[in-house]
JSON list of C-alpha atoms in Angstrom, two decimals:
[
{"chain": "A", "resi": 1, "resn": "CYS", "atom": "CA", "xyz": [37.93, -42.50, 12.42]},
{"chain": "A", "resi": 2, "resn": "ASP", "atom": "CA", "xyz": [39.30, -44.24, 9.41]},
{"chain": "A", "resi": 3, "resn": "TRP", "atom": "CA", "xyz": [42.70, -42.63, 8.85]},
{"chain": "A", "resi": 4, "resn": "SER", "atom": "CA", "xyz": [42.58, -43.37, 5.12]},
{"chain": "A", "resi": 5, "resn": "SER", "atom": "CA", "xyz": [39.68, -40.95, 4.56]},
{"chain": "A", "resi": 6, "resn": "ASP", "atom": "CA", "xyz": [39.11, -37.31, 5.41]},
{"chain": "A", "resi": 7, "resn": "VAL", "atom": "CA", "xyz": [35.69, -37.93, 6.98]},
{"chain": "A", "resi": 8, "resn": "CYS", "atom": "CA", "xyz": [35.06, -39.53, 10.38]},
{"chain": "A", "resi": 9, "resn": "SER", "atom": "CA", "xyz": [31.80, -41.35, 11.06]},
{"chain": "A", "resi": 10, "resn": "SER", "atom": "CA", "xyz": [31.18, -38.79, 13.83]},
{"chain": "A", "resi": 11, "resn": "ASP", "atom": "CA", "xyz": [31.32, -36.05, 11.16]},
{"chain": "A", "resi": 12, "resn": "LEU", "atom": "CA", "xyz": [28.31, -37.48, 9.32]},
{"chain": "A", "resi": 13, "resn": "PHE", "atom": "CA", "xyz": [24.60, -37.12, 9.93]},
{"chain": "A", "resi": 14, "resn": "ARG", "atom": "CA", "xyz": [22.48, -40.27, 9.93]},
{"chain": "A", "resi": 15, "resn": "ASP", "atom": "CA", "xyz": [21.48, -39.65, 6.31]},
{"chain": "A", "resi": 16, "resn": "GLY", "atom": "CA", "xyz": [25.14, -39.49, 5.21]},
{"chain": "A", "resi": 17, "resn": "ARG", "atom": "CA", "xyz": [25.51, -35.72, 4.84]},
{"chain": "A", "resi": 18, "resn": "GLN", "atom": "CA", "xyz": [28.80, -34.33, 6.11]},
{"chain": "A", "resi": 19, "resn": "PHE", "atom": "CA", "xyz": [28.80, -32.16, 9.24]},
{"chain": "A", "resi": 20, "resn": "GLU", "atom": "CA", "xyz": [30.07, -28.62, 8.59]},
{"chain": "A", "resi": 21, "resn": "ALA", "atom": "CA", "xyz": [32.24, -27.14, 11.35]},
{"chain": "A", "resi": 22, "resn": "ILE", "atom": "CA", "xyz": [31.22, -23.61, 10.37]},
{"chain": "A", "resi": 23, "resn": "PRO", "atom": "CA", "xyz": [27.77, -23.38, 8.76]},
{"chain": "A", "resi": 24, "resn": "PHE", "atom": "CA", "xyz": [28.27, -21.29, 5.61]},
{"chain": "A", "resi": 25, "resn": "ALA", "atom": "CA", "xyz": [24.75, -19.88, 5.13]},
{"chain": "A", "resi": 26, "resn": "ASN", "atom": "CA", "xyz": [24.39, -18.77, 8.75]},
{"chain": "A", "resi": 27, "resn": "THR", "atom": "CA", "xyz": [27.82, -17.12, 8.69]},
{"chain": "A", "resi": 28, "resn": "LEU", "atom": "CA", "xyz": [26.90, -15.34, 5.45]},
{"chain": "A", "resi": 29, "resn": "LEU", "atom": "CA", "xyz": [23.63, -13.99, 6.88]},
{"chain": "A", "resi": 30, "resn": "ALA", "atom": "CA", "xyz": [25.26, -12.83, 10.12]},
{"chain": "A", "resi": 31, "resn": "SER", "atom": "CA", "xyz": [28.03, -11.14, 8.11]},
{"chain": "A", "resi": 32, "resn": "LEU", "atom": "CA", "xyz": [25.50, -9.33, 5.90]},
{"chain": "A", "resi": 33, "resn": "ASN", "atom": "CA", "xyz": [23.69, -8.05, 9.00]},
{"chain": "A", "resi": 34, "resn": "VAL", "atom": "CA", "xyz": [26.94, -6.72, 10.47]},
{"chain": "A", "resi": 35, "resn": "ILE", "atom": "CA", "xyz": [28.01, -5.16, 7.13]},
{"chain": "A", "resi": 36, "resn": "PHE", "atom": "CA", "xyz": [24.67, -3.33, 6.81]},
{"chain": "A", "resi": 37, "resn": "PHE", "atom": "CA", "xyz": [25.10, -2.00, 10.35]},
{"chain": "A", "resi": 38, "resn": "CYS", "atom": "CA", "xyz": [28.74, -0.95, 9.84]},
{"chain": "A", "resi": 39, "resn": "PHE", "atom": "CA", "xyz": [27.85, 0.97, 6.69]},
{"chain": "A", "resi": 40, "resn": "ASP", "atom": "CA", "xyz": [25.00, 2.66, 8.57]},
{"chain": "A", "resi": 41, "resn": "TRP", "atom": "CA", "xyz": [22.32, 1.23, 6.26]},
{"chain": "A", "resi": 42, "resn": "HIS", "atom": "CA", "xyz": [19.01, 1.07, 8.07]},
{"chain": "A", "resi": 43, "resn": "PRO", "atom": "CA", "xyz": [16.41, -0.06, 5.52]},
{"chain": "A", "resi": 44, "resn": "VAL", "atom": "CA", "xyz": [12.81, -0.27, 6.70]},
{"chain": "A", "resi": 45, "resn": "VAL", "atom": "CA", "xyz": [9.59, -1.66, 5.28]},
{"chain": "A", "resi": 46, "resn": "GLY", "atom": "CA", "xyz": [6.09, -0.26, 5.62]},
{"chain": "A", "resi": 47, "resn": "ARG", "atom": "CA", "xyz": [3.31, 1.17, 3.47]},
{"chain": "A", "resi": 48, "resn": "GLN", "atom": "CA", "xyz": [5.41, 4.15, 2.39]},
{"chain": "A", "resi": 49, "resn": "SER", "atom": "CA", "xyz": [8.62, 2.21, 1.69]},
{"chain": "A", "resi": 50, "resn": "SER", "atom": "CA", "xyz": [9.86, 1.00, -1.67]},
{"chain": "A", "resi": 51, "resn": "PRO", "atom": "CA", "xyz": [9.37, -2.63, -2.73]},
{"chain": "A", "resi": 52, "resn": "VAL", "atom": "CA", "xyz": [13.12, -3.18, -2.28]},
{"chain": "A", "resi": 53, "resn": "GLY", "atom": "CA", "xyz": [12.56, -2.78, 1.45]},
{"chain": "A", "resi": 54, "resn": "ILE", "atom": "CA", "xyz": [10.50, -5.99, 1.47]},
{"chain": "A", "resi": 55, "resn": "LEU", "atom": "CA", "xyz": [13.73, -8.00, 1.79]},
{"chain": "A", "resi": 56, "resn": "THR", "atom": "CA", "xyz": [16.40, -5.49, 2.78]},
{"chain": "A", "resi": 57, "resn": "TYR", "atom": "CA", "xyz": [14.65, -4.46, 6.03]},
{"chain": "A", "resi": 58, "resn": "ALA", "atom": "CA", "xyz": [15.77, -7.79, 7.54]},
{"chain": "A", "resi": 59, "resn": "PHE", "atom": "CA", "xyz": [19.42, -6.71, 7.36]},
{"chain": "A", "resi": 60, "resn": "GLY", "atom": "CA", "xyz": [19.06, -3.31, 9.03]},
{"chain": "A", "resi": 61, "resn": "HIS", "atom": "CA", "xyz": [19.18, -2.80, 12.80]},
{"chain": "A", "resi": 62, "resn": "ALA", "atom": "CA", "xyz": [18.31, 0.21, 14.94]},
{"chain": "A", "resi": 63, "resn": "ASP", "atom": "CA", "xyz": [21.29, 0.10, 17.31]},
{"chain": "A", "resi": 64, "resn": "ILE", "atom": "CA", "xyz": [24.18, -2.06, 18.51]},
{"chain": "A", "resi": 65, "resn": "GLY", "atom": "CA", "xyz": [22.02, -3.83, 21.11]},
{"chain": "A", "resi": 66, "resn": "HIS", "atom": "CA", "xyz": [19.42, -4.76, 18.49]},
{"chain": "A", "resi": 67, "resn": "LEU", "atom": "CA", "xyz": [22.17, -6.18, 16.25]},
{"chain": "A", "resi": 68, "resn": "THR", "atom": "CA", "xyz": [24.01, -7.94, 19.09]},
{"chain": "A", "resi": 69, "resn": "PHE", "atom": "CA", "xyz": [21.03, -9.84, 20.49]},
{"chain": "A", "resi": 70, "resn": "ASN", "atom": "CA", "xyz": [19.70, -10.75, 17.04]},
{"chain": "A", "resi": 71, "resn": "MET", "atom": "CA", "xyz": [23.09, -12.10, 15.97]},
{"chain": "A", "resi": 72, "resn": "LEU", "atom": "CA", "xyz": [23.53, -13.97, 19.26]},
{"chain": "A", "resi": 73, "resn": "ALA", "atom": "CA", "xyz": [20.19, -15.72, 18.70]},
{"chain": "A", "resi": 74, "resn": "LEU", "atom": "CA", "xyz": [21.05, -16.35, 15.06]},
{"chain": "A", "resi": 75, "resn": "LEU", "atom": "CA", "xyz": [24.41, -17.90, 15.92]},
{"chain": "A", "resi": 76, "resn": "VAL", "atom": "CA", "xyz": [23.05, -20.04, 18.75]},
{"chain": "A", "resi": 77, "resn": "PHE", "atom": "CA", "xyz": [19.94, -21.40, 17.01]},
{"chain": "A", "resi": 78, "resn": "GLY", "atom": "CA", "xyz": [20.81, -20.82, 13.36]},
{"chain": "A", "resi": 79, "resn": "SER", "atom": "CA", "xyz": [24.09, -22.73, 13.36]},
{"chain": "A", "resi": 80, "resn": "ALA", "atom": "CA", "xyz": [22.43, -25.92, 14.61]},
{"chain": "A", "resi": 81, "resn": "LEU", "atom": "CA", "xyz": [19.56, -25.58, 12.14]},
{"chain": "A", "resi": 82, "resn": "ASN", "atom": "CA", "xyz": [21.92, -24.76, 9.27]},
{"chain": "A", "resi": 83, "resn": "ARG", "atom": "CA", "xyz": [23.90, -27.93, 9.98]},
{"chain": "A", "resi": 84, "resn": "ARG", "atom": "CA", "xyz": [20.71, -29.96, 10.21]},
{"chain": "A", "resi": 85, "resn": "ILE", "atom": "CA", "xyz": [18.94, -28.87, 7.00]},
{"chain": "A", "resi": 86, "resn": "GLY", "atom": "CA", "xyz": [21.83, -27.66, 4.85]},
{"chain": "A", "resi": 87, "resn": "ASN", "atom": "CA", "xyz": [22.74, -24.31, 3.31]},
{"chain": "A", "resi": 88, "resn": "ARG", "atom": "CA", "xyz": [20.12, -24.20, 0.55]},
{"chain": "A", "resi": 89, "resn": "TRP", "atom": "CA", "xyz": [17.13, -24.98, 2.80]},
{"chain": "A", "resi": 90, "resn": "TYR", "atom": "CA", "xyz": [18.44, -22.75, 5.56]},
{"chain": "A", "resi": 91, "resn": "LEU", "atom": "CA", "xyz": [18.73, -19.76, 3.22]},
{"chain": "A", "resi": 92, "resn": "ALA", "atom": "CA", "xyz": [15.27, -20.52, 1.82]},
{"chain": "A", "resi": 93, "resn": "THR", "atom": "CA", "xyz": [13.82, -20.63, 5.34]},
{"chain": "A", "resi": 94, "resn": "TYR", "atom": "CA", "xyz": [15.47, -17.45, 6.55]},
{"chain": "A", "resi": 95, "resn": "LEU", "atom": "CA", "xyz": [14.95, -15.36, 3.41]},
{"chain": "A", "resi": 96, "resn": "GLY", "atom": "CA", "xyz": [11.46, -16.79, 2.80]},
{"chain": "A", "resi": 97, "resn": "SER", "atom": "CA", "xyz": [10.24, -15.90, 6.27]},
{"chain": "A", "resi": 98, "resn": "ALA", "atom": "CA", "xyz": [11.86, -12.46, 6.09]},
{"chain": "A", "resi": 99, "resn": "THR", "atom": "CA", "xyz": [10.22, -11.83, 2.70]},
{"chain": "A", "resi": 100, "resn": "ALA", "atom": "CA", "xyz": [6.80, -13.06, 3.89]},
{"chain": "A", "resi": 101, "resn": "LEU", "atom": "CA", "xyz": [6.96, -10.73, 6.90]},
{"chain": "A", "resi": 102, "resn": "GLY", "atom": "CA", "xyz": [8.18, -7.90, 4.67]},
{"chain": "A", "resi": 103, "resn": "ILE", "atom": "CA", "xyz": [5.22, -8.35, 2.30]},
{"chain": "A", "resi": 104, "resn": "LEU", "atom": "CA", "xyz": [2.76, -8.35, 5.21]},
{"chain": "A", "resi": 105, "resn": "ALA", "atom": "CA", "xyz": [4.37, -5.21, 6.67]},
{"chain": "A", "resi": 106, "resn": "TRP", "atom": "CA", "xyz": [4.39, -3.50, 3.26]},
{"chain": "A", "resi": 107, "resn": "LEU", "atom": "CA", "xyz": [0.70, -4.23, 2.76]},
{"chain": "A", "resi": 108, "resn": "PHE", "atom": "CA", "xyz": [-0.74, -3.76, 6.24]},
{"chain": "A", "resi": 109, "resn": "LEU", "atom": "CA", "xyz": [1.63, -1.97, 8.64]},
{"chain": "A", "resi": 110, "resn": "ASN", "atom": "CA", "xyz": [0.99, 1.73, 9.25]},
{"chain": "A", "resi": 111, "resn": "GLY", "atom": "CA", "xyz": [4.47, 2.26, 10.75]},
{"chain": "A", "resi": 112, "resn": "THR", "atom": "CA", "xyz": [7.76, 0.75, 9.70]},
{"chain": "A", "resi": 113, "resn": "LEU", "atom": "CA", "xyz": [9.55, -2.52, 10.42]},
{"chain": "A", "resi": 114, "resn": "MET", "atom": "CA", "xyz": [13.31, -3.04, 10.75]},
{"chain": "A", "resi": 115, "resn": "GLY", "atom": "CA", "xyz": [15.55, -5.91, 11.76]},
{"chain": "A", "resi": 116, "resn": "ALA", "atom": "CA", "xyz": [15.95, -9.64, 11.47]},
{"chain": "A", "resi": 117, "resn": "SER", "atom": "CA", "xyz": [13.84, -10.55, 14.51]},
{"chain": "A", "resi": 118, "resn": "GLY", "atom": "CA", "xyz": [10.98, -12.08, 12.52]},
{"chain": "A", "resi": 119, "resn": "ALA", "atom": "CA", "xyz": [13.26, -14.29, 10.45]},
{"chain": "A", "resi": 120, "resn": "ILE", "atom": "CA", "xyz": [15.20, -15.25, 13.57]},
{"chain": "A", "resi": 121, "resn": "PHE", "atom": "CA", "xyz": [11.98, -16.27, 15.34]},
{"chain": "A", "resi": 122, "resn": "ALA", "atom": "CA", "xyz": [11.23, -18.47, 12.32]},
{"chain": "A", "resi": 123, "resn": "VAL", "atom": "CA", "xyz": [14.70, -20.04, 12.68]},
{"chain": "A", "resi": 124, "resn": "ILE", "atom": "CA", "xyz": [14.12, -20.61, 16.41]},
{"chain": "A", "resi": 125, "resn": "ALA", "atom": "CA", "xyz": [10.71, -22.19, 15.72]},
{"chain": "A", "resi": 126, "resn": "MET", "atom": "CA", "xyz": [12.18, -24.50, 13.07]},
{"chain": "A", "resi": 127, "resn": "SER", "atom": "CA", "xyz": [15.02, -25.43, 15.41]},
{"chain": "A", "resi": 128, "resn": "MET", "atom": "CA", "xyz": [12.53, -26.37, 18.10]},
{"chain": "A", "resi": 129, "resn": "MET", "atom": "CA", "xyz": [10.55, -28.50, 15.63]},
{"chain": "A", "resi": 130, "resn": "LEU", "atom": "CA", "xyz": [13.44, -30.22, 13.86]},
{"chain": "A", "resi": 131, "resn": "ILE", "atom": "CA", "xyz": [15.92, -30.55, 16.73]},
{"chain": "A", "resi": 132, "resn": "PRO", "atom": "CA", "xyz": [13.66, -30.83, 19.80]},
{"chain": "A", "resi": 133, "resn": "LYS", "atom": "CA", "xyz": [16.17, -32.68, 21.99]},
{"chain": "A", "resi": 134, "resn": "ALA", "atom": "CA", "xyz": [19.07, -30.32, 21.34]},
{"chain": "A", "resi": 135, "resn": "ILE", "atom": "CA", "xyz": [20.76, -29.01, 24.46]},
{"chain": "A", "resi": 136, "resn": "ILE", "atom": "CA", "xyz": [21.88, -25.41, 24.07]},
{"chain": "A", "resi": 137, "resn": "ASP", "atom": "CA", "xyz": [23.97, -23.83, 26.82]},
{"chain": "A", "resi": 138, "resn": "VAL", "atom": "CA", "xyz": [22.97, -20.24, 26.09]},
{"chain": "A", "resi": 139, "resn": "PHE", "atom": "CA", "xyz": [23.47, -19.07, 29.66]},
{"chain": "A", "resi": 140, "resn": "TYR", "atom": "CA", "xyz": [27.22, -19.66, 29.74]},
{"chain": "A", "resi": 141, "resn": "PHE", "atom": "CA", "xyz": [27.69, -18.41, 26.19]},
{"chain": "A", "resi": 142, "resn": "ALA", "atom": "CA", "xyz": [25.83, -15.15, 26.77]},
{"chain": "A", "resi": 143, "resn": "LEU", "atom": "CA", "xyz": [26.79, -14.36, 30.36]},
{"chain": "A", "resi": 144, "resn": "PHE", "atom": "CA", "xyz": [30.54, -13.88, 30.03]},
{"chain": "A", "resi": 145, "resn": "PRO", "atom": "CA", "xyz": [30.62, -11.51, 26.99]},
{"chain": "A", "resi": 146, "resn": "ALA", "atom": "CA", "xyz": [27.64, -9.57, 28.33]},
{"chain": "A", "resi": 147, "resn": "THR", "atom": "CA", "xyz": [29.33, -8.90, 31.69]},
{"chain": "A", "resi": 148, "resn": "ILE", "atom": "CA", "xyz": [32.56, -7.80, 30.01]},
{"chain": "A", "resi": 149, "resn": "LEU", "atom": "CA", "xyz": [30.62, -5.49, 27.69]},
{"chain": "A", "resi": 150, "resn": "LEU", "atom": "CA", "xyz": [28.65, -4.05, 30.60]},
{"chain": "A", "resi": 151, "resn": "ALA", "atom": "CA", "xyz": [31.84, -3.41, 32.57]},
{"chain": "A", "resi": 152, "resn": "ILE", "atom": "CA", "xyz": [33.35, -1.57, 29.58]},
{"chain": "A", "resi": 153, "resn": "ILE", "atom": "CA", "xyz": [30.27, 0.58, 28.99]},
{"chain": "A", "resi": 154, "resn": "LYS", "atom": "CA", "xyz": [29.48, 1.34, 32.64]},
{"chain": "A", "resi": 155, "resn": "PRO", "atom": "CA", "xyz": [32.34, 0.49, 35.02]},
{"chain": "A", "resi": 156, "resn": "PRO", "atom": "CA", "xyz": [31.28, -0.33, 38.57]},
{"chain": "A", "resi": 157, "resn": "GLY", "atom": "CA", "xyz": [31.58, 2.41, 41.20]},
{"chain": "A", "resi": 158, "resn": "GLN", "atom": "CA", "xyz": [33.43, 0.16, 43.61]},
{"chain": "A", "resi": 159, "resn": "TRP", "atom": "CA", "xyz": [35.35, -3.04, 42.98]},
{"chain": "A", "resi": 160, "resn": "VAL", "atom": "CA", "xyz": [34.76, -5.97, 45.30]},
{"chain": "A", "resi": 161, "resn": "TYR", "atom": "CA", "xyz": [37.93, -7.78, 46.39]}
]
């Protein structure tokens, strides 16, 4: 690092863009998903839904498990992609794929569609294409909180010492 500047060479991408410690667009999208869930908004999209549902369905989730696993995938894969392509392109990717799926569901789906899974799969696919050599330690990240949550929800019958 050059102590006379605020930016280290390790904080830059090869094309000169600065590395963000916390990716803004991904944090914004995850926050919107959690806010929709906390306010008990569960928008859906389908043939009988309003046109507003074409985009808002991607922020509603059926239950806490649906929200938790979608946000875990979004934080693991979305943060890396957000850093790689920037906030503007990341938002365009996420919202564009969610809107495209919403339009298809609105036109052709007999039932209803809810949740960010489709947009998150688009983020995962883009991550695999643009950052193919990335090493993601999902196992360690997911295992510890999941076991604590499981122990809180359903405590074991006997403790092993």
